[in-house]
């Protein structure tokens, strides 16, 4: 009940309501507080004086129903009554619970009467402190507003519930805590006083003793003072006016105030409104329950956000540290390359210095030798060596002229570090994982299976703000194997055909965009049908085939055999279907069996290697595959006959029945792959397909023995 306390406090004084009255806007206010916030309007501004003067309707016209003013300034912090000389623009105040309240324009006149009985100034105006609607009071003043007796009772019970523990009423000194209450005596007893003053014998034995809390409740439920009419204070409310939505007394009805209104008994309307309030509370209770669950969810989200934040920060630090480590490793590699280039340049220059030094020493020696030779005065001796020396000098000079004096290495490093892409990447470094689309939600109410097809529907979470460019739907193999992609696209619904019958599939979905792929959704388990329901397929049939009966009945317009397939293919499980012969003229030989989807459609079934069939006339039958005829068996068909086809892909066999009896041995073995029911016929035959049938009992019993 503590949460209800704000409902029980006056918006003006902030305390529990004292003698609350109900304003026409349905809000409550203490009677004393209502008197404190009255504002007196000038005589010339009252509705009566304006009507008497015949002036037109102004901006401050009053409603006919409850004379409520159109004035409202709920969004501003100030309020004023335009044109009221005695009520200048006055800033509003705030009550303890934050509601705006207009102070009185003038102090109340001195009076010796209580606030509730003191006369109200003429032409007074009151403004609701909660909705700020204004009302001109009539001659009755505040007595014209009904008193909220129910609110008073609720406040009394609330205050009693907050009181201290109940004490024994018969203890002479230091009353002990009461343990029981006698409903007949209306007295609270402790255990010693009950044994002494209220023994369980004699007339007292019939008294009903209840726990103190229950006794306090029964006291609260005792009859309260009946509310009286605001117009006739000596009359109790006895009826309820439906149009005015208020209780009325007998004298109000006698005076004709509600003569044209619908009036009902007060007790009946009391029960009706209690029932309506109870129904409304049921809905509100559901919302409150949802709100509590939502608050639990939000609190869990707070904890989860904190945990995710710590985890995410650790992940971010680890990722940045990894980038720094990678950059340091790359830095070391680049420095090694620079050092290698440095050593190479130095080696080349030093080698060239050494080579030039040696050559310069040789050249200098040759030059000094030639100078000494020139100093010799022996012509014959000079001429003997002069030619050789001249050649050596020219050769040495030529050696110096072939780039010997050009540096073999530049001082510049031909390495230039291009760090702009990396810097740009660092500047663009962002939480790309936050831009991955949210995990899609499978809409269970729209997901279903039919035969060997499954339809799945999904959507993005309601609070998702990151768009998805497409979705990837995955299914397993129906046997608990690995998932495989069955759809990639933008649609949010997909039907997957060609699944195995009587199999359990697991499905999941994920979203993707340019940034990446979301997490998988929760896995949805799908169960395909145990037996197959299908019809003939007009889309793949020969053009001469004629369909009827919702594609369950077929015949042909040609004298040649034409092939028609069923809509559903089988690759796993045991499947049985029947065909009844509706018309059989001139002893034709229709064929029944299974075929691949690309079987020849303009020849008898079984003529090529894409079909496995039994063809039958009125006397006998044969099995045929790839134009090979085997196992001639006596027994044919007539009008009304039934041909059964049993495809057992678990045992990889194909068996035929005529009129519930097996026709010959097992027709074909080692059949595996994808097969479609198939029939070939001409214009002399009409058959009707029957599907969703159980396996014949004779075959089931043999299979169980085997």
Tab-separated table of N, CA, C and O in Angstrom, residues 207-323:
chain	number	residue	atom	x	y	z
A	207	UNK	N	-18.711	-17.151	20.818
A	207	UNK	CA	-18.083	-15.980	20.202
A	207	UNK	C	-16.984	-16.408	19.230
A	207	UNK	O	-16.312	-17.425	19.437
A	208	UNK	N	-16.791	-15.599	18.240
A	208	UNK	CA	-15.797	-15.917	17.194
A	208	UNK	C	-14.544	-15.087	17.428
A	208	UNK	O	-14.579	-13.861	17.439
A	209	UNK	N	-13.436	-15.790	17.657
A	209	UNK	CA	-12.148	-15.148	17.876
A	209	UNK	C	-11.345	-15.197	16.576
A	209	UNK	O	-11.220	-16.259	15.943
A	210	UNK	N	-10.782	-14.061	16.181
A	210	UNK	CA	-10.021	-13.963	14.930
A	210	UNK	C	-8.686	-13.313	15.229
A	210	UNK	O	-8.511	-12.664	16.270
A	211	UNK	N	-7.703	-13.466	14.343
A	211	UNK	CA	-6.411	-12.787	14.531
A	211	UNK	C	-6.595	-11.280	14.554
A	211	UNK	O	-7.545	-10.744	13.975
A	212	UNK	N	-5.689	-10.544	15.203
A	212	UNK	CA	-5.852	-9.083	15.323
A	212	UNK	C	-5.925	-8.383	13.971
A	212	UNK	O	-6.719	-7.461	13.801
A	213	UNK	N	-5.098	-8.836	13.015
A	213	UNK	CA	-5.113	-8.164	11.706
A	213	UNK	C	-6.464	-8.314	11.040
A	213	UNK	O	-7.024	-7.364	10.482
A	214	UNK	N	-7.045	-9.522	11.146
A	214	UNK	CA	-8.368	-9.732	10.557
A	214	UNK	C	-9.418	-8.931	11.299
A	214	UNK	O	-10.355	-8.390	10.702
A	215	UNK	N	-9.274	-8.822	12.594
A	215	UNK	CA	-10.218	-8.022	13.354
A	215	UNK	C	-10.135	-6.559	12.997
A	215	UNK	O	-11.147	-5.852	12.941
A	216	UNK	N	-8.923	-6.060	12.741
A	216	UNK	CA	-8.781	-4.661	12.354
A	216	UNK	C	-9.459	-4.417	11.013
A	216	UNK	O	-10.117	-3.402	10.803
A	217	UNK	N	-9.331	-5.391	10.105
A	217	UNK	CA	-9.999	-5.246	8.815
A	217	UNK	C	-11.499	-5.211	8.976
A	217	UNK	O	-12.204	-4.415	8.364
A	218	UNK	N	-12.034	-6.101	9.844
A	218	UNK	CA	-13.486	-6.118	10.046
A	218	UNK	C	-13.966	-4.799	10.637
A	218	UNK	O	-15.065	-4.331	10.351
A	219	UNK	N	-13.126	-4.159	11.483
A	219	UNK	CA	-13.496	-2.846	12.016
A	219	UNK	C	-13.557	-1.803	10.899
A	219	UNK	O	-14.424	-0.943	10.863
A	220	UNK	N	-12.588	-1.894	9.964
A	220	UNK	CA	-12.587	-0.924	8.873
A	220	UNK	C	-13.821	-1.066	8.002
A	220	UNK	O	-14.304	-0.110	7.413
A	221	UNK	N	-14.302	-2.322	7.911
A	221	UNK	CA	-15.458	-2.566	7.056
A	221	UNK	C	-16.770	-2.231	7.726
A	221	UNK	O	-17.836	-2.482	7.167
A	222	UNK	N	-16.734	-1.684	8.917
A	222	UNK	CA	-17.977	-1.315	9.596
A	222	UNK	C	-18.642	-0.166	8.852
A	222	UNK	O	-17.979	0.606	8.164
A	223	UNK	N	-19.964	-0.030	8.975
A	223	UNK	CA	-20.677	1.001	8.205
A	223	UNK	C	-20.139	2.392	8.498
A	223	UNK	O	-19.857	2.755	9.633
A	224	UNK	N	-19.950	3.149	7.414
A	224	UNK	CA	-19.471	4.514	7.540
A	224	UNK	C	-20.636	5.489	7.374
A	224	UNK	O	-21.736	5.122	6.984
A	225	UNK	N	-20.361	6.715	7.626
A	225	UNK	CA	-21.386	7.754	7.506
A	225	UNK	C	-21.826	7.869	6.056
A	225	UNK	O	-21.004	7.903	5.145
A	226	UNK	N	-23.129	7.889	5.845
A	226	UNK	CA	-23.688	7.967	4.498
A	226	UNK	C	-23.537	9.392	3.986
A	226	UNK	O	-23.809	10.360	4.697
A	227	UNK	N	-23.088	9.515	2.737
A	227	UNK	CA	-22.905	10.855	2.165
A	227	UNK	C	-24.272	11.474	1.873
A	227	UNK	O	-25.235	10.787	1.522
A	228	UNK	N	-24.334	12.781	2.028
A	228	UNK	CA	-25.590	13.508	1.814
A	228	UNK	C	-25.498	14.344	0.553
A	228	UNK	O	-24.419	14.587	0.017
A	229	UNK	N	-26.643	14.802	0.085
A	229	UNK	CA	-26.735	15.590	-1.135
A	229	UNK	C	-26.112	16.969	-0.911
A	229	UNK	O	-26.283	17.585	0.148
A	230	UNK	N	-25.397	17.460	-1.913
A	230	UNK	CA	-24.767	18.778	-1.783
A	230	UNK	C	-25.799	19.895	-1.830
A	230	UNK	O	-25.587	20.972	-1.254
A	231	UNK	N	-26.938	19.659	-2.507
A	231	UNK	CA	-27.986	20.682	-2.585
A	231	UNK	C	-28.954	20.603	-1.411
A	231	UNK	O	-29.547	21.612	-1.009
A	232	UNK	N	-29.140	19.382	-0.873
A	232	UNK	CA	-30.070	19.179	0.250
A	232	UNK	C	-29.316	18.388	1.312
A	232	UNK	O	-29.288	17.152	1.280
A	233	UNK	N	-28.692	19.096	2.228
A	233	UNK	CA	-27.772	18.468	3.165
A	233	UNK	C	-28.454	17.499	4.115
A	233	UNK	O	-27.793	16.672	4.735
A	234	UNK	N	-29.765	17.588	4.255
A	234	UNK	CA	-30.477	16.666	5.148
A	234	UNK	C	-30.927	15.399	4.428
A	234	UNK	O	-31.477	14.495	5.071
A	235	UNK	N	-30.713	15.335	3.126
A	235	UNK	CA	-31.166	14.188	2.342
A	235	UNK	C	-29.965	13.322	1.960
A	235	UNK	O	-28.915	13.836	1.551
A	236	UNK	N	-30.156	12.004	2.114
A	236	UNK	CA	-29.120	11.059	1.673
A	236	UNK	C	-29.275	10.776	0.181
A	236	UNK	O	-30.375	10.829	-0.373
A	237	UNK	N	-28.167	10.420	-0.470
A	237	UNK	CA	-28.226	10.007	-1.870
A	237	UNK	C	-28.979	8.689	-1.975
A	237	UNK	O	-28.688	7.732	-1.255
A	238	UNK	N	-29.945	8.636	-2.879
A	238	UNK	CA	-30.728	7.409	-3.046
A	238	UNK	C	-30.777	6.929	-4.488
A	238	UNK	O	-31.086	5.767	-4.741
A	239	UNK	N	-30.497	7.805	-5.469
A	239	UNK	CA	-30.558	7.446	-6.887
A	239	UNK	C	-29.294	7.948	-7.584
A	239	UNK	O	-28.478	8.681	-7.007
A	240	UNK	N	-29.154	7.554	-8.864
A	240	UNK	CA	-27.977	7.955	-9.653
A	240	UNK	C	-28.458	8.442	-11.011
A	240	UNK	O	-29.178	7.730	-11.717
A	241	UNK	N	-28.047	9.662	-11.371
A	241	UNK	CA	-28.400	10.227	-12.678
A	241	UNK	C	-27.330	9.820	-13.687
A	241	UNK	O	-26.149	10.167	-13.531
A	242	UNK	N	-27.754	9.096	-14.731
A	242	UNK	CA	-26.807	8.580	-15.718
A	242	UNK	C	-26.231	9.710	-16.554
A	242	UNK	O	-25.036	9.739	-16.871
A	243	UNK	N	-27.099	10.703	-16.931
A	243	UNK	CA	-26.608	11.801	-17.771
A	243	UNK	C	-25.617	12.689	-17.005
A	243	UNK	O	-24.570	13.060	-17.522
A	244	UNK	N	-25.937	13.039	-15.768
A	244	UNK	CA	-25.068	13.923	-14.984
A	244	UNK	C	-23.909	13.183	-14.341
A	244	UNK	O	-22.979	13.824	-13.825
A	245	UNK	N	-24.007	11.832	-14.326
A	245	UNK	CA	-22.960	11.009	-13.729
A	245	UNK	C	-22.721	11.394	-12.268
A	245	UNK	O	-21.581	11.609	-11.834
A	246	UNK	N	-23.796	11.499	-11.497
A	246	UNK	CA	-23.660	11.874	-10.094
A	246	UNK	C	-24.837	11.322	-9.303
A	246	UNK	O	-25.936	11.138	-9.828
A	247	UNK	N	-24.592	11.013	-7.993
A	247	UNK	CA	-25.704	10.574	-7.150
A	247	UNK	C	-26.633	11.758	-6.846
A	247	UNK	O	-26.192	12.907	-6.735
A	248	UNK	N	-27.901	11.461	-6.711
A	248	UNK	CA	-28.895	12.497	-6.403
A	248	UNK	C	-29.805	11.974	-5.299
A	248	UNK	O	-29.874	10.767	-5.039
A	249	UNK	N	-30.523	12.916	-4.666
A	249	UNK	CA	-31.440	12.523	-3.597
A	249	UNK	C	-32.881	12.573	-4.108
A	249	UNK	O	-33.161	13.032	-5.214
A	250	UNK	N	-33.787	12.151	-3.258
A	250	UNK	CA	-35.196	12.113	-3.629
A	250	UNK	C	-35.724	13.520	-3.877
A	250	UNK	O	-36.521	13.754	-4.787
A	251	UNK	N	-35.287	14.482	-3.092
A	251	UNK	CA	-35.786	15.854	-3.243
A	251	UNK	C	-35.320	16.472	-4.562
A	251	UNK	O	-36.048	17.252	-5.177
A	252	UNK	N	-34.098	16.115	-5.021
A	252	UNK	CA	-33.627	16.592	-6.338
A	252	UNK	C	-34.574	16.132	-7.433
A	252	UNK	O	-34.896	16.879	-8.364
A	253	UNK	N	-35.046	14.874	-7.329
A	253	UNK	CA	-35.973	14.352	-8.332
A	253	UNK	C	-37.323	15.041	-8.225
A	253	UNK	O	-37.982	15.312	-9.232
A	254	UNK	N	-37.769	15.327	-6.982
A	254	UNK	CA	-39.050	15.988	-6.787
A	254	UNK	C	-39.036	17.396	-7.379
A	254	UNK	O	-40.035	17.867	-7.927
A	255	UNK	N	-37.888	18.062	-7.289
A	255	UNK	CA	-37.796	19.420	-7.808
A	255	UNK	C	-37.681	19.453	-9.335
A	255	UNK	O	-37.706	20.528	-9.934
A	256	UNK	N	-37.511	18.277	-9.956
A	256	UNK	CA	-37.483	18.222	-11.415
A	256	UNK	C	-36.147	18.560	-12.036
A	256	UNK	O	-36.084	18.822	-13.248
A	257	UNK	N	-35.072	18.586	-11.255
A	257	UNK	CA	-33.771	18.911	-11.830
A	257	UNK	C	-33.292	17.846	-12.811
A	257	UNK	O	-32.499	18.126	-13.695
A	258	UNK	N	-33.747	16.618	-12.647
A	258	UNK	CA	-33.309	15.518	-13.526
A	258	UNK	C	-34.523	14.845	-14.156
A	258	UNK	O	-34.524	13.622	-14.366
A	259	UNK	N	-35.545	15.630	-14.464
A	259	UNK	CA	-36.805	15.056	-14.932
A	259	UNK	C	-36.644	14.340	-16.272
A	259	UNK	O	-37.257	13.304	-16.511
A	260	UNK	N	-35.805	14.858	-17.170
A	260	UNK	CA	-35.634	14.238	-18.497
A	260	UNK	C	-34.421	13.324	-18.550
A	260	UNK	O	-34.047	12.854	-19.636
A	261	UNK	N	-33.801	13.101	-17.406
A	261	UNK	CA	-32.603	12.262	-17.390
A	261	UNK	C	-32.955	10.834	-16.993
A	261	UNK	O	-33.971	10.586	-16.349
A	262	UNK	N	-32.077	9.914	-17.386
A	262	UNK	CA	-32.238	8.518	-16.977
A	262	UNK	C	-31.691	8.359	-15.570
A	262	UNK	O	-30.533	8.674	-15.302
A	263	UNK	N	-32.540	7.884	-14.658
A	263	UNK	CA	-32.158	7.747	-13.256
A	263	UNK	C	-32.274	6.271	-12.867
A	263	UNK	O	-33.265	5.612	-13.200
A	264	UNK	N	-31.243	5.786	-12.173
A	264	UNK	CA	-31.230	4.385	-11.766
A	264	UNK	C	-30.961	4.294	-10.264
A	264	UNK	O	-30.490	5.250	-9.644
A	265	UNK	N	-31.254	3.102	-9.728
A	265	UNK	CA	-31.062	2.882	-8.297
A	265	UNK	C	-29.585	3.001	-7.942
A	265	UNK	O	-28.706	2.548	-8.693
A	266	UNK	N	-29.319	3.614	-6.783
A	266	UNK	CA	-27.940	3.868	-6.374
A	266	UNK	C	-27.184	2.553	-6.156
A	266	UNK	O	-26.035	2.413	-6.580
A	267	UNK	N	-27.822	1.581	-5.540
A	267	UNK	CA	-27.151	0.307	-5.268
A	267	UNK	C	-26.788	-0.434	-6.542
A	267	UNK	O	-25.699	-1.009	-6.661
A	268	UNK	N	-27.722	-0.418	-7.521
A	268	UNK	CA	-27.449	-1.123	-8.774
A	268	UNK	C	-26.276	-0.486	-9.515
A	268	UNK	O	-25.385	-1.178	-10.027
A	269	UNK	N	-26.263	0.851	-9.572
A	269	UNK	CA	-25.164	1.532	-10.253
A	269	UNK	C	-23.856	1.359	-9.487
A	269	UNK	O	-22.772	1.299	-10.084
A	270	UNK	N	-23.959	1.276	-8.160
A	270	UNK	CA	-22.764	1.041	-7.345
A	270	UNK	C	-22.133	-0.304	-7.704
A	270	UNK	O	-20.927	-0.408	-7.926
A	271	UNK	N	-22.956	-1.331	-7.788
A	271	UNK	CA	-22.443	-2.657	-8.160
A	271	UNK	C	-21.917	-2.664	-9.588
A	271	UNK	O	-20.882	-3.265	-9.888
A	272	UNK	N	-22.644	-1.975	-10.502
A	272	UNK	CA	-22.212	-1.938	-11.899
A	272	UNK	C	-20.854	-1.257	-12.036
A	272	UNK	O	-19.943	-1.765	-12.711
A	273	UNK	N	-20.708	-0.115	-11.396
A	273	UNK	CA	-19.440	0.604	-11.507
A	273	UNK	C	-18.310	-0.138	-10.798
A	273	UNK	O	-17.152	-0.073	-11.233
A	274	UNK	N	-18.648	-0.834	-9.696
A	274	UNK	CA	-17.623	-1.650	-9.051
A	274	UNK	C	-17.156	-2.756	-9.995
A	274	UNK	O	-15.966	-3.058	-10.094
A	275	UNK	N	-18.111	-3.357	-10.703
A	275	UNK	CA	-17.756	-4.405	-11.658
A	275	UNK	C	-16.903	-3.845	-12.791
A	275	UNK	O	-15.908	-4.449	-13.201
A	276	UNK	N	-17.279	-2.669	-13.302
A	276	UNK	CA	-16.500	-2.060	-14.377
A	276	UNK	C	-15.091	-1.708	-13.906
A	276	UNK	O	-14.120	-1.913	-14.631
A	277	UNK	N	-14.989	-1.187	-12.678
A	277	UNK	CA	-13.675	-0.854	-12.148
A	277	UNK	C	-12.832	-2.108	-11.959
A	277	UNK	O	-11.628	-2.108	-12.231
A	278	UNK	N	-13.462	-3.199	-11.492
A	278	UNK	CA	-12.731	-4.451	-11.316
A	278	UNK	C	-12.213	-4.967	-12.650
A	278	UNK	O	-11.072	-5.431	-12.757
A	279	UNK	N	-13.064	-4.889	-13.694
A	279	UNK	CA	-12.622	-5.330	-15.015
A	279	UNK	C	-11.482	-4.470	-15.530
A	279	UNK	O	-10.511	-4.970	-16.113
A	280	UNK	N	-11.609	-3.164	-15.319
A	280	UNK	CA	-10.526	-2.274	-15.754
A	280	UNK	C	-9.247	-2.566	-14.983
A	280	UNK	O	-8.143	-2.516	-15.540
A	281	UNK	N	-9.396	-2.889	-13.679
A	281	UNK	CA	-8.213	-3.196	-12.876
A	281	UNK	C	-7.544	-4.482	-13.329
A	281	UNK	O	-6.327	-4.627	-13.199
A	282	UNK	N	-8.323	-5.434	-13.835
A	282	UNK	CA	-7.721	-6.662	-14.346
A	282	UNK	C	-6.755	-6.354	-15.485
A	282	UNK	O	-5.643	-6.880	-15.541
A	283	UNK	N	-7.222	-5.510	-16.430
A	283	UNK	CA	-6.333	-5.116	-17.525
A	283	UNK	C	-5.131	-4.349	-17.024
A	283	UNK	O	-3.996	-4.583	-17.465
A	284	UNK	N	-5.371	-3.433	-16.065
A	284	UNK	CA	-4.257	-2.663	-15.521
A	284	UNK	C	-3.299	-3.564	-14.747
A	284	UNK	O	-2.080	-3.355	-14.762
A	285	UNK	N	-3.850	-4.584	-14.078
A	285	UNK	CA	-2.996	-5.525	-13.347
A	285	UNK	C	-2.080	-6.279	-14.304
A	285	UNK	O	-0.907	-6.510	-14.010
A	286	UNK	N	-2.637	-6.657	-15.467
A	286	UNK	CA	-1.798	-7.331	-16.470
A	286	UNK	C	-0.676	-6.412	-16.925
A	286	UNK	O	0.473	-6.839	-17.085
A	287	UNK	N	-1.035	-5.126	-17.148
A	287	UNK	CA	0.013	-4.182	-17.577
A	287	UNK	C	1.060	-4.016	-16.474
A	287	UNK	O	2.250	-3.907	-16.749
A	288	UNK	N	0.592	-3.969	-15.212
A	288	UNK	CA	1.538	-3.817	-14.101
A	288	UNK	C	2.457	-5.035	-14.007
A	288	UNK	O	3.663	-4.904	-13.751
A	289	UNK	N	1.878	-6.222	-14.234
A	289	UNK	CA	2.700	-7.435	-14.223
A	289	UNK	C	3.732	-7.392	-15.333
A	289	UNK	O	4.906	-7.731	-15.130
A	290	UNK	N	3.295	-6.961	-16.520
A	290	UNK	CA	4.239	-6.832	-17.626
A	290	UNK	C	5.305	-5.796	-17.307
A	290	UNK	O	6.479	-5.967	-17.661
A	291	UNK	N	4.891	-4.711	-16.629
A	291	UNK	CA	5.862	-3.674	-16.279
A	291	UNK	C	6.902	-4.217	-15.301
A	291	UNK	O	8.090	-3.905	-15.410
A	292	UNK	N	6.453	-5.027	-14.324
A	292	UNK	CA	7.403	-5.605	-13.370
A	292	UNK	C	8.379	-6.529	-14.088
A	292	UNK	O	9.590	-6.505	-13.829
A	293	UNK	N	7.844	-7.351	-14.989
A	293	UNK	CA	8.727	-8.234	-15.750
A	293	UNK	C	9.679	-7.419	-16.616
A	293	UNK	O	10.852	-7.777	-16.774
A	294	UNK	N	9.159	-6.305	-17.158
A	294	UNK	CA	10.007	-5.448	-17.982
A	294	UNK	C	11.111	-4.811	-17.149
A	294	UNK	O	12.257	-4.680	-17.597
A	295	UNK	N	10.771	-4.410	-15.911
A	295	UNK	CA	11.786	-3.839	-15.027
A	295	UNK	C	12.865	-4.871	-14.705
A	295	UNK	O	14.056	-4.543	-14.643
A	296	UNK	N	12.435	-6.120	-14.473
A	296	UNK	CA	13.422	-7.179	-14.240
A	296	UNK	C	14.329	-7.330	-15.459
A	296	UNK	O	15.552	-7.471	-15.339
A	297	UNK	N	13.701	-7.272	-16.639
A	297	UNK	CA	14.484	-7.367	-17.868
A	297	UNK	C	15.474	-6.205	-17.980
A	297	UNK	O	16.636	-6.393	-18.348
A	298	UNK	N	15.008	-4.990	-17.639
A	298	UNK	CA	15.896	-3.829	-17.720
A	298	UNK	C	17.038	-3.942	-16.717
A	298	UNK	O	18.188	-3.598	-17.026
A	299	UNK	N	16.718	-4.419	-15.483
A	299	UNK	CA	17.787	-4.576	-14.490
A	299	UNK	C	18.794	-5.622	-14.946
A	299	UNK	O	20.010	-5.468	-14.749
A	300	UNK	N	18.286	-6.689	-15.555
A	300	UNK	CA	19.205	-7.684	-16.105
A	300	UNK	C	20.039	-7.086	-17.229
A	300	UNK	O	21.219	-7.431	-17.398
A	301	UNK	N	19.397	-6.190	-17.996
A	301	UNK	CA	20.143	-5.533	-19.069
A	301	UNK	C	21.252	-4.656	-18.509
A	301	UNK	O	22.347	-4.578	-19.088
A	302	UNK	N	20.980	-3.981	-17.370
A	302	UNK	CA	22.019	-3.161	-16.743
A	302	UNK	C	23.220	-4.025	-16.371
A	302	UNK	O	24.377	-3.682	-16.662
A	303	UNK	N	22.951	-5.167	-15.741
A	303	UNK	CA	24.028	-6.067	-15.370
A	303	UNK	C	24.748	-6.587	-16.607
A	303	UNK	O	25.989	-6.643	-16.651
A	304	UNK	N	23.972	-6.939	-17.621
A	304	UNK	CA	24.569	-7.457	-18.842
A	304	UNK	C	25.399	-6.394	-19.553
A	304	UNK	O	26.470	-6.676	-20.097
A	305	UNK	N	24.881	-5.143	-19.535
A	305	UNK	CA	25.633	-4.051	-20.167
A	305	UNK	C	26.959	-3.841	-19.450
A	305	UNK	O	27.997	-3.630	-20.091
A	306	UNK	N	26.932	-3.890	-18.122
A	306	UNK	CA	28.172	-3.725	-17.372
A	306	UNK	C	29.165	-4.843	-17.687
A	306	UNK	O	30.355	-4.595	-17.911
A	307	UNK	N	28.659	-6.066	-17.725
A	307	UNK	CA	29.547	-7.185	-18.042
A	307	UNK	C	30.067	-7.080	-19.466
A	307	UNK	O	31.261	-7.296	-19.726
A	308	UNK	N	29.168	-6.742	-20.391
A	308	UNK	CA	29.594	-6.613	-21.786
A	308	UNK	C	30.577	-5.469	-21.958
A	308	UNK	O	31.488	-5.540	-22.789
A	309	UNK	N	30.387	-4.378	-21.167
A	309	UNK	CA	31.302	-3.249	-21.265
A	309	UNK	C	32.708	-3.651	-20.842
A	309	UNK	O	33.692	-3.316	-21.516
A	310	UNK	N	32.809	-4.364	-19.714
A	310	UNK	CA	34.127	-4.823	-19.254
A	310	UNK	C	34.761	-5.741	-20.291
A	310	UNK	O	35.949	-5.611	-20.641
A	311	UNK	N	33.954	-6.659	-20.810
A	311	UNK	CA	34.471	-7.593	-21.811
A	311	UNK	C	34.878	-6.860	-23.084
A	311	UNK	O	35.922	-7.147	-23.683
A	312	UNK	N	34.054	-5.892	-23.479
A	312	UNK	CA	34.341	-5.170	-24.710
A	312	UNK	C	35.589	-4.301	-24.553
A	312	UNK	O	36.417	-4.195	-25.470
A	313	UNK	N	35.744	-3.646	-23.386
A	313	UNK	CA	36.938	-2.838	-23.151
A	313	UNK	C	38.192	-3.710	-23.190
A	313	UNK	O	39.214	-3.318	-23.769
A	314	UNK	N	38.113	-4.882	-22.559
A	314	UNK	CA	39.262	-5.787	-22.585
A	314	UNK	C	39.588	-6.213	-24.017
A	314	UNK	O	40.759	-6.278	-24.419
A	315	UNK	N	38.536	-6.484	-24.797
A	315	UNK	CA	38.734	-6.876	-26.193
A	315	UNK	C	39.341	-5.726	-26.993
A	315	UNK	O	40.241	-5.930	-27.814
A	316	UNK	N	38.869	-4.491	-26.726
A	316	UNK	CA	39.390	-3.331	-27.443
A	316	UNK	C	40.865	-3.113	-27.110
A	316	UNK	O	41.691	-2.869	-28.005
A	317	UNK	N	41.219	-3.207	-25.827
A	317	UNK	CA	42.615	-3.037	-25.426
A	317	UNK	C	43.484	-4.112	-26.073
A	317	UNK	O	44.584	-3.837	-26.571
A	318	UNK	N	42.971	-5.354	-26.081
A	318	UNK	CA	43.740	-6.442	-26.687
A	318	UNK	C	43.937	-6.209	-28.186
A	318	UNK	O	45.028	-6.443	-28.723
A	319	UNK	N	42.885	-5.733	-28.863
A	319	UNK	CA	43.006	-5.478	-30.293
A	319	UNK	C	43.988	-4.338	-30.570
A	319	UNK	O	44.809	-4.433	-31.496
A	320	UNK	N	43.911	-3.261	-29.792
A	320	UNK	CA	44.847	-2.147	-29.983
A	320	UNK	C	46.276	-2.574	-29.656
A	320	UNK	O	47.226	-2.198	-30.363
A	321	UNK	N	46.444	-3.367	-28.593
A	321	UNK	CA	47.777	-3.871	-28.270
A	321	UNK	C	48.314	-4.754	-29.386
A	321	UNK	O	49.520	-4.718	-29.702
A	322	UNK	N	47.424	-5.547	-29.998
A	322	UNK	CA	47.856	-6.389	-31.117
A	322	UNK	C	48.297	-5.532	-32.296
A	322	UNK	O	49.292	-5.852	-32.977
A	323	UNK	N	47.562	-4.437	-32.543
A	323	UNK	CA	47.971	-3.533	-33.619
A	323	UNK	C	49.323	-2.894	-33.311
A	323	UNK	O	50.184	-2.757	-34.199
